[in-house]
Amino acid sequence: MLKHAVIPFLVGAGLLAGAPSALAATNLVFCSEGSPAGFDPGQYTTGTDFDASAETVFNRLSQFERGGTAVIPGLATSWDISDDGLTYTFHLREGVKFHTTDFFKPTREFNADDVLFTFNRMLDKDMPFRKAYPTEFPYFTDMGMDKNIAKVEKLDDHTVKFTLNGVDAAFIQNLAMSFASIQSAEYADQLLKQGKPADINQKPIGTGPFVFSKYQKDAQIRFKGNKEYWQPDDVKIDNLIFAITTDASVRMQKLKKNECQVTLFPRPADIEPLKADPNLKMPDQAGFNLGYIAYNVMDKIKGSNEANPMAQLKVRQALDMAVNKPEIIKSVYQGAGQLAVNAMPPTQWSYDTTIKDAPFDPEKAKQLLKEAGVKEGTEITLWAMPVQRPYNPNAKLMAEMLQSDWKKIGINAKIVSYEWGEYIKRSKGGENGAMLIGWSGDNGDPDNWLGTLFGCDAIAGNNFSKWCDKPYDDLIKQAKATSDQAKRTELYKQAQHRLKDQVPMTPIAHSTVYQPMRSTVQDFKISPFGLNSFYGVSVTK
């Protein structure tokens, strides 16, 4: 057995100082950008959903260090990996309590049964809870974990063994991701008996630093600090409120008035004024993200009877080389973005620096369209996100600029948008044409970009291009199945070349992430994964 080296959690000397004060409640209001689609992290893929659930209510077996990409223990204190890389044995933390609320009162502490429920629910469509509340788990399936996890076994109350069908070099990192948040098996049993299994997505119960209290769609989410948290030093806020504020300018106004203490996604034009405000601070860091155009490559787009021009490689090549990226960087990102060439950021290991963009060449693009038999004036849809994301501060403006670029080569792009949850749902169903979307890395592994976004397993999930290319897919699967990083890097570089040649997407930019907050907020750390975590955060009076 190869013993996995772990870093023990350190409980600081200031334990009592970190506990909520009995004299005055400490409140923090976070002006968030949108309403979550629900509170069951396994069902979702966006930061909006994860901020409101995985980062507050739940924990995972392994977790990422706050503000970093290193994996540290969570609900498992340590784990062993077999010599062949196919079995992982997790030693579970003892003394961890599930939340007590007005709708659930646990009778036992966290144990192996909760781990089995969490993962068997994602693995087995015939398990009673899954049958009573049918749902999909896009991250789990996009990464092929539904096929690769052979079984999950309880060895005793505090030991669980995962057996894999094949080596997964990113398995521990994957289990630290939001979708792998551990649910309460006891709560699930209660919901089944009550005939209310869907409440697992509306009234969440976890072991995390904050306890869910109330949700008003498009208005607010309220949480209470978990006074029984297993890492008490991390709970320094009594009341955490998400004030859902979709308009970026309104978020900044609320921040300046101290109506919220932390917010996100400032408009580029607001950055300098916010920096100049003495009551605010604005930490920033290079974004581990990518904003891009996904081209739906299906022969016919769902809901249309006409042939899809983007199914042709020459059409995608034409659209790609007609995009004036420098102008988009200048106008949309306003100095807070870096031109993107590959399907992942340059800071990701295995990034291939030899790959170059096709030259900006509208005349060549016209010729390619002519060779593809595409008539001038042909219409496509261009989907534009309704919300700001770390990778795209203004999708509406970007769409308008692309519309103009493509008009010059004879393509009429009709801009389409929906409410954020609907936008994601419809596009996963294949209704999108060309689509503005993006990604913030989840775990620091190349597979999280090249597999999760463009692999065949992700066709019904985050592969919005609906592109399934066997030569490419073989490369990324080989890479994931070896633990030798040099071999993985070589395979991923080959995959990046194949992706660039086949043009299922056009990379646009990697943005700088700014996090505006009041100067009274202490120890908030920007996540490289585009998430917002409030454990360990305090507010001075």
Coordinates of C-alpha atoms in Angstrom, one line a residue:
M1 CA 0.0 0.0 0.0
L2 CA 1.2 3.5 -0.8
K3 CA 0.4 5.7 2.2
H4 CA -0.9 9.0 1.1
A5 CA 0.8 11.9 2.7
V6 CA -1.7 14.3 4.3
I7 CA -1.4 17.6 6.0
P8 CA -3.1 17.6 9.4
F9 CA -5.5 20.5 10.2
L10 CA -4.1 22.9 12.7
V11 CA -6.4 24.4 15.2
G12 CA -5.1 27.8 16.1
A13 CA -4.4 29.0 19.6
G14 CA -7.2 31.6 19.1
L15 CA -10.0 29.1 19.2
L16 CA -12.1 31.1 21.6
A17 CA -11.5 34.3 19.7
G18 CA -12.8 32.7 16.5
A19 CA -16.1 31.6 18.2
P20 CA -19.2 33.7 17.7
S21 CA -19.6 36.3 20.3
A22 CA -22.5 36.0 22.7
L23 CA -22.7 39.8 23.1
A24 CA -23.1 41.0 19.5
A25 CA -23.9 39.0 16.4
T26 CA -21.4 39.2 13.6
N27 CA -23.2 39.5 10.2
L28 CA -21.8 39.4 6.7
V29 CA -23.8 40.3 3.6
F30 CA -22.6 39.0 0.3
C31 CA -24.0 40.6 -2.8
S32 CA -24.2 37.6 -5.1
E33 CA -24.9 37.7 -8.8
G34 CA -27.8 35.3 -9.3
S35 CA -30.2 32.8 -7.8
P36 CA -29.1 29.2 -7.4
A37 CA -31.0 26.6 -9.3
G38 CA -31.0 24.5 -6.1
F39 CA -29.0 23.4 -3.1
D40 CA -28.0 19.8 -4.0
P41 CA -24.4 20.3 -5.3
G42 CA -24.3 17.0 -7.2
Q43 CA -26.9 18.3 -9.6
Y44 CA -25.1 21.5 -10.7
T45 CA -22.1 22.9 -12.4
T46 CA -22.0 26.6 -11.8
G47 CA -20.3 28.7 -9.2
T48 CA -23.6 30.4 -8.4
D49 CA -25.0 27.1 -7.2
F50 CA -21.9 26.0 -5.5
D51 CA -21.4 29.2 -3.5
A52 CA -24.9 28.8 -2.1
S53 CA -24.5 25.1 -1.1
A54 CA -21.1 23.4 -1.4
E55 CA -19.1 26.3 0.0
T56 CA -21.5 27.0 2.9
V57 CA -23.6 23.9 3.9
F58 CA -21.4 21.0 2.9
N59 CA -18.0 19.3 3.3
R60 CA -16.2 16.7 1.2
L61 CA -13.9 13.8 1.9
S62 CA -10.9 15.7 0.6
Q63 CA -11.0 19.5 0.2
F64 CA -8.9 22.3 -1.3
E65 CA -7.0 24.6 0.9
R66 CA -8.8 27.9 1.2
G67 CA -7.6 30.2 -1.6
G68 CA -5.4 27.4 -3.2
T69 CA -5.3 24.3 -5.2
A70 CA -3.6 21.9 -2.7
V71 CA -5.7 19.0 -1.5
I72 CA -6.1 18.7 2.3
P73 CA -8.2 16.4 4.5
G74 CA -11.9 17.1 4.9
L75 CA -14.3 14.6 6.2
A76 CA -11.6 12.0 5.7
T77 CA -8.5 12.6 7.9
S78 CA -6.4 10.4 5.6
W79 CA -6.5 7.9 2.7
D80 CA -4.5 5.0 1.4
I81 CA -4.0 4.2 -2.2
S82 CA -3.2 0.7 -3.4
D83 CA -0.1 -0.1 -5.4
D84 CA -2.1 -0.6 -8.6
G85 CA -3.9 2.7 -8.1
L86 CA -7.4 1.1 -8.2
T87 CA -8.5 1.2 -4.5
Y88 CA -8.7 4.1 -2.2
T89 CA -9.4 3.6 1.5
F90 CA -10.6 6.6 3.4
H91 CA -10.4 7.0 7.1
L92 CA -13.3 9.2 8.2
R93 CA -13.3 12.0 10.8
E94 CA -15.1 11.1 14.0
G95 CA -17.2 13.5 16.1
V96 CA -18.7 15.4 13.1
K97 CA -22.3 16.5 13.5
F98 CA -24.9 17.1 10.8
H99 CA -26.9 20.3 11.0
T100 CA -29.8 20.6 13.3
T101 CA -32.7 22.7 11.9
D102 CA -36.4 23.1 12.3
F103 CA -36.9 20.5 9.5
F104 CA -34.2 17.9 10.6
K105 CA -32.7 16.8 13.9
P106 CA -30.0 14.1 13.5
T107 CA -29.8 11.2 15.9
R108 CA -26.2 10.2 15.0
E109 CA -22.9 11.7 13.8
F110 CA -21.4 11.5 10.3
N111 CA -20.3 8.0 9.3
A112 CA -19.6 5.7 6.4
D113 CA -23.3 5.3 5.6
D114 CA -23.4 8.9 4.5
V115 CA -20.5 8.4 2.1
L116 CA -22.2 5.3 0.7
F117 CA -25.5 7.2 0.2
T118 CA -23.8 10.2 -1.5
F119 CA -21.9 8.1 -4.1
N120 CA -24.4 5.3 -4.6
R121 CA -27.1 7.8 -5.4
M122 CA -24.9 9.1 -8.2
L123 CA -23.9 5.6 -9.3
D124 CA -27.1 3.6 -9.1
K125 CA -30.3 4.9 -10.9
D126 CA -32.3 2.1 -9.3
M127 CA -31.5 3.0 -5.7
P128 CA -34.7 3.9 -3.8
F129 CA -33.9 7.6 -3.3
R130 CA -32.8 8.1 -6.9
K131 CA -36.0 6.5 -8.2
A132 CA -38.1 8.6 -5.9
Y133 CA -36.3 11.8 -6.9
P134 CA -34.8 11.2 -10.4
T135 CA -32.0 13.6 -11.3
E136 CA -28.8 13.8 -13.2
F137 CA -25.3 14.4 -11.9
P138 CA -23.5 16.2 -14.7
Y139 CA -20.0 16.6 -13.2
F140 CA -20.0 13.0 -12.0
T141 CA -20.9 11.7 -15.5
D142 CA -18.9 14.3 -17.4
M143 CA -15.7 13.0 -15.8
G144 CA -16.7 9.4 -16.4
M145 CA -16.8 8.6 -12.6
D146 CA -20.1 6.8 -13.1
K147 CA -18.3 4.3 -15.3
N148 CA -15.0 4.2 -13.4
I149 CA -16.1 3.7 -9.8
A150 CA -16.8 -0.1 -9.6
K151 CA -18.1 0.0 -6.0
V152 CA -18.1 1.9 -2.7
E153 CA -17.8 -0.3 0.4
K154 CA -18.2 0.3 4.1
L155 CA -15.4 -1.5 6.0
D156 CA -16.6 -0.1 9.3
D157 CA -18.4 3.0 10.6
H158 CA -15.3 5.2 9.9
T159 CA -13.6 3.4 6.9
V160 CA -14.8 3.4 3.3
K161 CA -13.2 1.8 0.3
F162 CA -13.6 2.9 -3.3
T163 CA -12.7 0.4 -6.0
L164 CA -12.0 1.8 -9.5
N165 CA -12.2 0.0 -12.9
G166 CA -9.2 2.0 -14.1
V167 CA -6.5 4.3 -12.8
D168 CA -7.7 7.9 -12.3
A169 CA -4.8 10.2 -11.6
A170 CA -7.1 13.0 -10.5
F171 CA -9.3 11.0 -8.2
I172 CA -8.5 12.7 -4.9
Q173 CA -8.7 16.1 -6.6
N174 CA -12.1 15.2 -8.1
L175 CA -13.5 14.2 -4.7
A176 CA -12.5 17.6 -3.4
M177 CA -14.8 19.3 -5.9
S178 CA -18.2 20.7 -5.0
F179 CA -20.3 18.0 -6.7
A180 CA -18.9 15.4 -4.2
S181 CA -20.3 17.1 -1.1
I182 CA -21.4 14.6 1.5
Q183 CA -25.1 14.3 2.2
S184 CA -26.8 12.8 5.2
A185 CA -28.2 9.3 4.7
E186 CA -30.4 9.8 7.7
Y187 CA -32.0 13.0 6.3
A188 CA -32.5 11.2 3.0
D189 CA -34.4 8.4 4.8
Q190 CA -36.5 10.9 6.6
L191 CA -37.4 12.6 3.3
L192 CA -38.3 9.3 1.7
K193 CA -40.6 8.4 4.5
Q194 CA -42.3 11.9 4.3
G195 CA -42.7 11.5 0.6
K196 CA -40.6 14.7 0.1
P197 CA -37.3 13.6 -1.5
A198 CA -37.1 16.7 -3.7
D199 CA -36.5 18.7 -0.4
I200 CA -32.9 17.5 -0.5
N201 CA -32.5 20.2 -3.2
Q202 CA -34.5 22.9 -1.4
K203 CA -33.7 22.4 2.3
P204 CA -30.1 21.2 2.4
I205 CA -28.5 19.4 5.4
G206 CA -24.7 19.1 5.6
T207 CA -21.8 19.2 8.0
G208 CA -20.4 22.5 6.8
P209 CA -19.6 25.8 8.5
F210 CA -23.0 27.4 7.8
V211 CA -26.5 26.1 8.4
F212 CA -29.2 26.8 5.8
S213 CA -32.1 28.9 7.2
K214 CA -34.2 30.6 4.4
Y215 CA -34.3 31.2 0.7
Q216 CA -36.3 33.7 -1.3
K217 CA -35.7 33.3 -5.1
D218 CA -34.1 36.4 -6.7
A219 CA -34.0 38.1 -3.2
Q220 CA -31.9 36.4 -0.5
I221 CA -30.5 33.3 1.1
R222 CA -29.9 33.2 4.8
F223 CA -27.4 31.0 6.7
K224 CA -26.5 30.8 10.4
G225 CA -23.0 30.1 11.6
N226 CA -22.6 26.4 12.6
K227 CA -21.8 26.5 16.4
E228 CA -21.1 22.7 16.3
Y229 CA -18.7 22.8 13.4
W230 CA -15.9 20.3 13.6
Q231 CA -13.4 23.0 12.8
P232 CA -14.8 25.7 15.2
D233 CA -12.0 28.2 14.4
D234 CA -13.4 28.6 10.9
V235 CA -16.8 29.9 12.0
K236 CA -16.5 33.6 12.8
I237 CA -19.8 34.8 11.3
D238 CA -23.1 34.4 13.1
N239 CA -25.4 35.3 10.2
L240 CA -24.3 35.0 6.5
I241 CA -26.8 36.6 4.0
F242 CA -26.6 36.3 0.2
A243 CA -28.3 39.4 -1.2
I244 CA -29.1 38.3 -4.7
T245 CA -28.2 41.3 -6.9
T246 CA -28.0 40.7 -10.7
D247 CA -27.0 44.2 -11.7
A248 CA -23.3 44.9 -11.3
S249 CA -23.7 48.6 -10.8
V250 CA -26.3 48.0 -8.1
R251 CA -23.9 45.5 -6.4
M252 CA -21.2 48.2 -6.3
Q253 CA -23.6 50.8 -4.9
K254 CA -24.7 48.5 -2.1
L255 CA -21.0 47.8 -1.3
K256 CA -20.2 51.5 -1.1
K257 CA -23.2 52.0 1.2
N258 CA -22.1 49.1 3.4
E259 CA -25.4 47.3 2.6
C260 CA -23.1 44.4 1.7
Q261 CA -19.5 43.7 2.8
V262 CA -18.3 41.5 -0.1
T263 CA -19.4 41.3 -3.7
L264 CA -18.0 40.0 -7.0
F265 CA -17.7 40.7 -10.8
P266 CA -17.2 44.5 -10.9
R267 CA -17.6 46.0 -14.4
P268 CA -14.2 46.9 -15.8
A269 CA -15.2 50.6 -15.7
D270 CA -15.8 50.4 -11.9
I271 CA -12.4 48.9 -11.0
E272 CA -10.4 52.1 -10.6
P273 CA -13.2 54.0 -8.7
L274 CA -13.5 51.1 -6.3
K275 CA -9.8 50.9 -5.8
A276 CA -9.8 54.6 -4.9
D277 CA -12.5 54.3 -2.2
P278 CA -10.7 54.4 1.3
N279 CA -13.5 52.2 2.8
L280 CA -13.0 49.4 0.4
K281 CA -10.2 47.0 -0.7
M282 CA -9.9 45.1 -3.9
P283 CA -7.7 42.1 -3.9
D284 CA -7.1 40.6 -7.4
Q285 CA -5.3 37.7 -9.0
A286 CA -4.7 36.2 -12.4
G287 CA -7.8 34.2 -13.3
F288 CA -7.6 30.4 -13.5
N289 CA -10.3 30.7 -16.1
L290 CA -11.3 30.8 -19.8
G291 CA -14.0 32.7 -21.7
Y292 CA -14.8 31.1 -25.0
I293 CA -17.2 30.5 -27.9
A294 CA -18.6 26.9 -28.1
Y295 CA -19.8 25.9 -31.6
N296 CA -22.6 23.4 -31.6
V297 CA -21.3 20.8 -34.1
M298 CA -24.4 18.6 -34.3
D299 CA -25.8 18.0 -37.8
K300 CA -29.1 19.5 -36.7
I301 CA -29.5 21.8 -33.7
K302 CA -32.2 20.5 -31.4
G303 CA -35.5 22.1 -32.3
S304 CA -34.5 22.9 -35.9
N305 CA -35.1 20.9 -39.0
E306 CA -32.4 22.6 -41.0
A307 CA -28.8 21.5 -41.5
N308 CA -26.4 23.1 -39.0
P309 CA -23.6 25.0 -40.9
M310 CA -21.4 24.7 -37.8
A311 CA -21.3 20.9 -38.3
Q312 CA -18.7 21.7 -41.1
L313 CA -15.1 22.2 -40.1
K314 CA -14.6 24.9 -42.7
V315 CA -17.5 27.0 -41.3
R316 CA -16.0 26.8 -37.7
Q317 CA -12.6 27.7 -39.1
A318 CA -14.2 30.7 -40.9
L319 CA -16.0 31.9 -37.7
D320 CA -12.9 31.5 -35.7
M321 CA -10.6 33.5 -38.0
A322 CA -13.2 36.3 -38.3
V323 CA -13.1 37.0 -34.6
N324 CA -11.2 40.2 -33.8
K325 CA -9.9 39.1 -30.4
P326 CA -7.7 42.1 -29.6
E327 CA -10.7 44.4 -30.0
I328 CA -12.8 42.2 -27.7
I329 CA -10.1 42.2 -25.1
K330 CA -9.9 46.0 -25.3
S331 CA -13.6 46.7 -25.2
V332 CA -15.0 43.9 -23.0
Y333 CA -12.2 43.3 -20.6
Q334 CA -10.8 46.8 -20.6
G335 CA -7.2 45.8 -19.7
A336 CA -8.3 43.1 -17.2
G337 CA -7.9 40.2 -19.6
Q338 CA -5.3 38.1 -21.4
L339 CA -5.8 36.8 -24.9
A340 CA -6.5 33.1 -24.9
V341 CA -5.1 30.6 -27.4
N342 CA -5.8 27.2 -25.8
A343 CA -8.7 25.5 -24.1
M344 CA -7.1 26.1 -20.6
P345 CA -5.0 28.9 -19.0
P346 CA -1.2 29.1 -19.3
T347 CA -0.8 28.4 -15.6
Q348 CA -2.3 24.9 -16.0
W349 CA 0.5 22.3 -16.1
S350 CA 0.7 20.6 -19.6
Y351 CA -0.3 23.8 -21.4
D352 CA 1.2 23.7 -24.9
T353 CA 3.0 27.0 -25.7
T354 CA 3.7 25.9 -29.3
I355 CA 0.1 26.3 -30.3
K356 CA -0.8 29.5 -32.1
D357 CA -4.1 31.0 -33.2
A358 CA -5.1 31.0 -36.8
P359 CA -4.5 34.6 -38.2
F360 CA -7.3 37.1 -38.1
D361 CA -8.3 36.9 -41.8
P362 CA -11.9 37.8 -42.9
E363 CA -11.1 37.4 -46.5
K364 CA -9.9 33.8 -46.0
A365 CA -13.0 33.2 -43.8
K366 CA -15.2 34.3 -46.7
Q367 CA -13.4 31.8 -49.0
L368 CA -13.8 29.0 -46.5
L369 CA -17.6 29.7 -46.3
K370 CA -17.8 29.6 -50.1
E371 CA -16.0 26.3 -50.2
A372 CA -18.4 24.9 -47.6
G373 CA -21.4 26.0 -49.7
V374 CA -22.6 28.5 -47.2
K375 CA -24.5 31.3 -48.8
E376 CA -24.1 35.0 -47.8
G377 CA -26.7 36.0 -45.3
T378 CA -26.9 32.6 -43.7
E379 CA -28.3 32.9 -40.1
I380 CA -27.0 31.2 -37.0
T381 CA -27.9 31.8 -33.4
L382 CA -25.4 33.3 -31.0
W383 CA -26.2 32.6 -27.3
A384 CA -25.1 35.3 -24.9
M385 CA -25.0 34.8 -21.1
P386 CA -27.4 36.9 -19.0
V387 CA -25.0 37.2 -16.1
Q388 CA -21.4 38.3 -15.4
R389 CA -19.0 35.5 -14.8
P390 CA -15.3 35.6 -13.8
Y391 CA -14.3 34.8 -17.4
N392 CA -16.7 37.2 -19.1
P393 CA -17.6 40.6 -17.6
N394 CA -20.0 41.6 -20.4
A395 CA -21.4 38.8 -22.6
K396 CA -23.9 41.1 -24.2
L397 CA -21.2 43.4 -25.5
M398 CA -19.1 40.5 -26.6
A399 CA -22.0 39.0 -28.6
E400 CA -22.7 42.3 -30.3
M401 CA -19.0 42.5 -31.3
L402 CA -19.0 39.0 -32.7
Q403 CA -22.3 39.7 -34.5
S404 CA -20.5 42.6 -36.2
D405 CA -17.4 40.5 -37.0
W406 CA -19.4 37.7 -38.5
K407 CA -21.6 40.1 -40.5
K408 CA -18.5 41.1 -42.4
I409 CA -18.0 37.6 -43.7
G410 CA -21.7 37.1 -44.6
I411 CA -23.0 35.4 -41.5
N412 CA -26.0 36.9 -39.7
A413 CA -25.8 36.0 -36.0
K414 CA -29.1 36.3 -34.1
I415 CA -28.3 37.0 -30.4
V416 CA -30.3 34.8 -28.0
S417 CA -30.4 34.8 -24.2
Y418 CA -32.3 33.2 -21.3
E419 CA -32.3 33.4 -17.5
W420 CA -29.0 31.8 -16.3
G421 CA -30.4 28.4 -15.1
E422 CA -32.5 28.1 -18.3
Y423 CA -29.5 29.1 -20.4
I424 CA -27.4 26.2 -19.0
K425 CA -30.3 23.7 -19.1
R426 CA -31.3 24.4 -22.7
S427 CA -27.7 24.4 -23.9
K428 CA -26.9 21.1 -22.2
G429 CA -29.9 19.8 -24.1
G430 CA -28.3 20.9 -27.4
E431 CA -30.6 23.9 -28.3
N432 CA -27.7 26.4 -28.5
G433 CA -26.0 27.5 -31.7
A434 CA -22.7 29.3 -31.2
M435 CA -22.5 30.1 -27.5
L436 CA -20.7 32.3 -25.1
I437 CA -19.6 30.4 -22.1
G438 CA -16.5 29.8 -20.0
W439 CA -14.9 27.9 -17.2
S440 CA -13.1 28.5 -14.0
G441 CA -10.9 25.5 -13.1
D442 CA -12.2 23.2 -10.4
N443 CA -9.2 21.1 -9.3
G444 CA -5.9 22.1 -10.9
D445 CA -5.9 19.0 -13.2
P446 CA -5.8 19.3 -17.0
D447 CA -8.6 16.7 -17.3
N448 CA -10.9 19.3 -15.6
W449 CA -10.5 21.4 -18.8
L450 CA -9.9 19.0 -21.6
G451 CA -12.1 16.1 -20.4
T452 CA -14.9 18.0 -18.6
L453 CA -15.4 20.5 -21.4
F454 CA -14.7 18.6 -24.6
G455 CA -14.7 14.8 -23.8
C456 CA -17.3 12.4 -25.2
D457 CA -18.5 11.6 -21.7
A458 CA -19.5 15.3 -21.3
I459 CA -21.8 15.5 -24.3
A460 CA -24.9 15.8 -22.1
G461 CA -23.1 18.1 -19.7
N462 CA -20.5 20.8 -20.0
N463 CA -19.5 19.9 -23.5
F464 CA -21.6 22.6 -25.0
S465 CA -20.1 22.0 -28.5
K466 CA -21.5 18.5 -28.5
W467 CA -18.2 17.5 -30.0
C468 CA -17.2 13.8 -29.7
D469 CA -13.9 13.1 -31.5
K470 CA -12.5 9.6 -31.0
P471 CA -8.8 10.5 -31.6
Y472 CA -9.1 13.3 -29.1
D473 CA -11.1 11.3 -26.6
D474 CA -8.6 8.4 -26.7
L475 CA -5.7 10.8 -25.9
I476 CA -7.4 12.4 -22.8
K477 CA -8.5 9.0 -21.5
Q478 CA -5.0 7.6 -21.8
A479 CA -3.7 10.7 -20.0
K480 CA -6.2 10.3 -17.1
A481 CA -5.3 6.6 -16.7
T482 CA -1.6 7.2 -16.0
S483 CA 0.0 8.6 -12.9
D484 CA 3.2 9.6 -14.7
Q485 CA 2.9 13.4 -15.1
A486 CA 5.4 13.6 -17.9
K487 CA 3.4 11.0 -19.9
R488 CA 0.2 12.8 -19.1
T489 CA 1.7 16.1 -20.2
E490 CA 2.7 14.7 -23.6
L491 CA -0.7 13.2 -24.2
Y492 CA -2.5 16.4 -23.2
K493 CA -0.3 18.4 -25.6
Q494 CA -1.3 16.1 -28.4
A495 CA -4.9 16.5 -27.4
Q496 CA -4.6 20.3 -27.4
H497 CA -3.3 20.2 -31.0
R498 CA -6.2 18.0 -32.1
L499 CA -8.7 20.4 -30.4
K500 CA -7.2 23.4 -32.1
D501 CA -7.3 21.7 -35.5
Q502 CA -10.9 20.7 -35.2
V503 CA -12.2 24.0 -33.9
P504 CA -15.2 23.0 -31.7
M505 CA -14.5 26.3 -29.8
T506 CA -12.7 29.7 -30.1
P507 CA -10.8 30.7 -26.9
I508 CA -11.2 34.4 -26.2
A509 CA -9.7 35.4 -22.9
H510 CA -8.4 34.7 -19.4
S511 CA -9.6 37.4 -17.2
T512 CA -8.1 39.0 -14.0
V513 CA -10.4 38.3 -11.0
Y514 CA -11.2 41.3 -8.8
Q515 CA -13.0 40.8 -5.4
P516 CA -14.4 44.1 -4.0
M517 CA -15.1 44.1 -0.3
R518 CA -15.3 46.5 2.7
S519 CA -12.0 47.1 4.5
T520 CA -13.6 45.6 7.6
V521 CA -13.6 42.1 6.1
Q522 CA -10.7 40.0 7.2
D523 CA -9.0 36.9 5.8
F524 CA -11.2 36.5 2.7
K525 CA -9.2 34.5 0.1
I526 CA -9.9 34.6 -3.6
S527 CA -10.5 31.0 -4.9
P528 CA -8.6 30.0 -8.0
F529 CA -11.8 28.0 -8.9
G530 CA -14.1 31.0 -9.0
L531 CA -15.9 30.2 -5.8
N532 CA -16.8 32.3 -2.8
S533 CA -16.1 30.8 0.7
F534 CA -16.8 32.5 4.0
Y535 CA -15.4 30.0 6.5
G536 CA -12.4 31.5 8.2
V537 CA -13.6 35.0 7.3
S538 CA -14.4 37.6 10.0
V539 CA -15.7 41.2 10.1
T540 CA -14.3 43.8 12.3
K541 CA -16.5 46.4 13.9

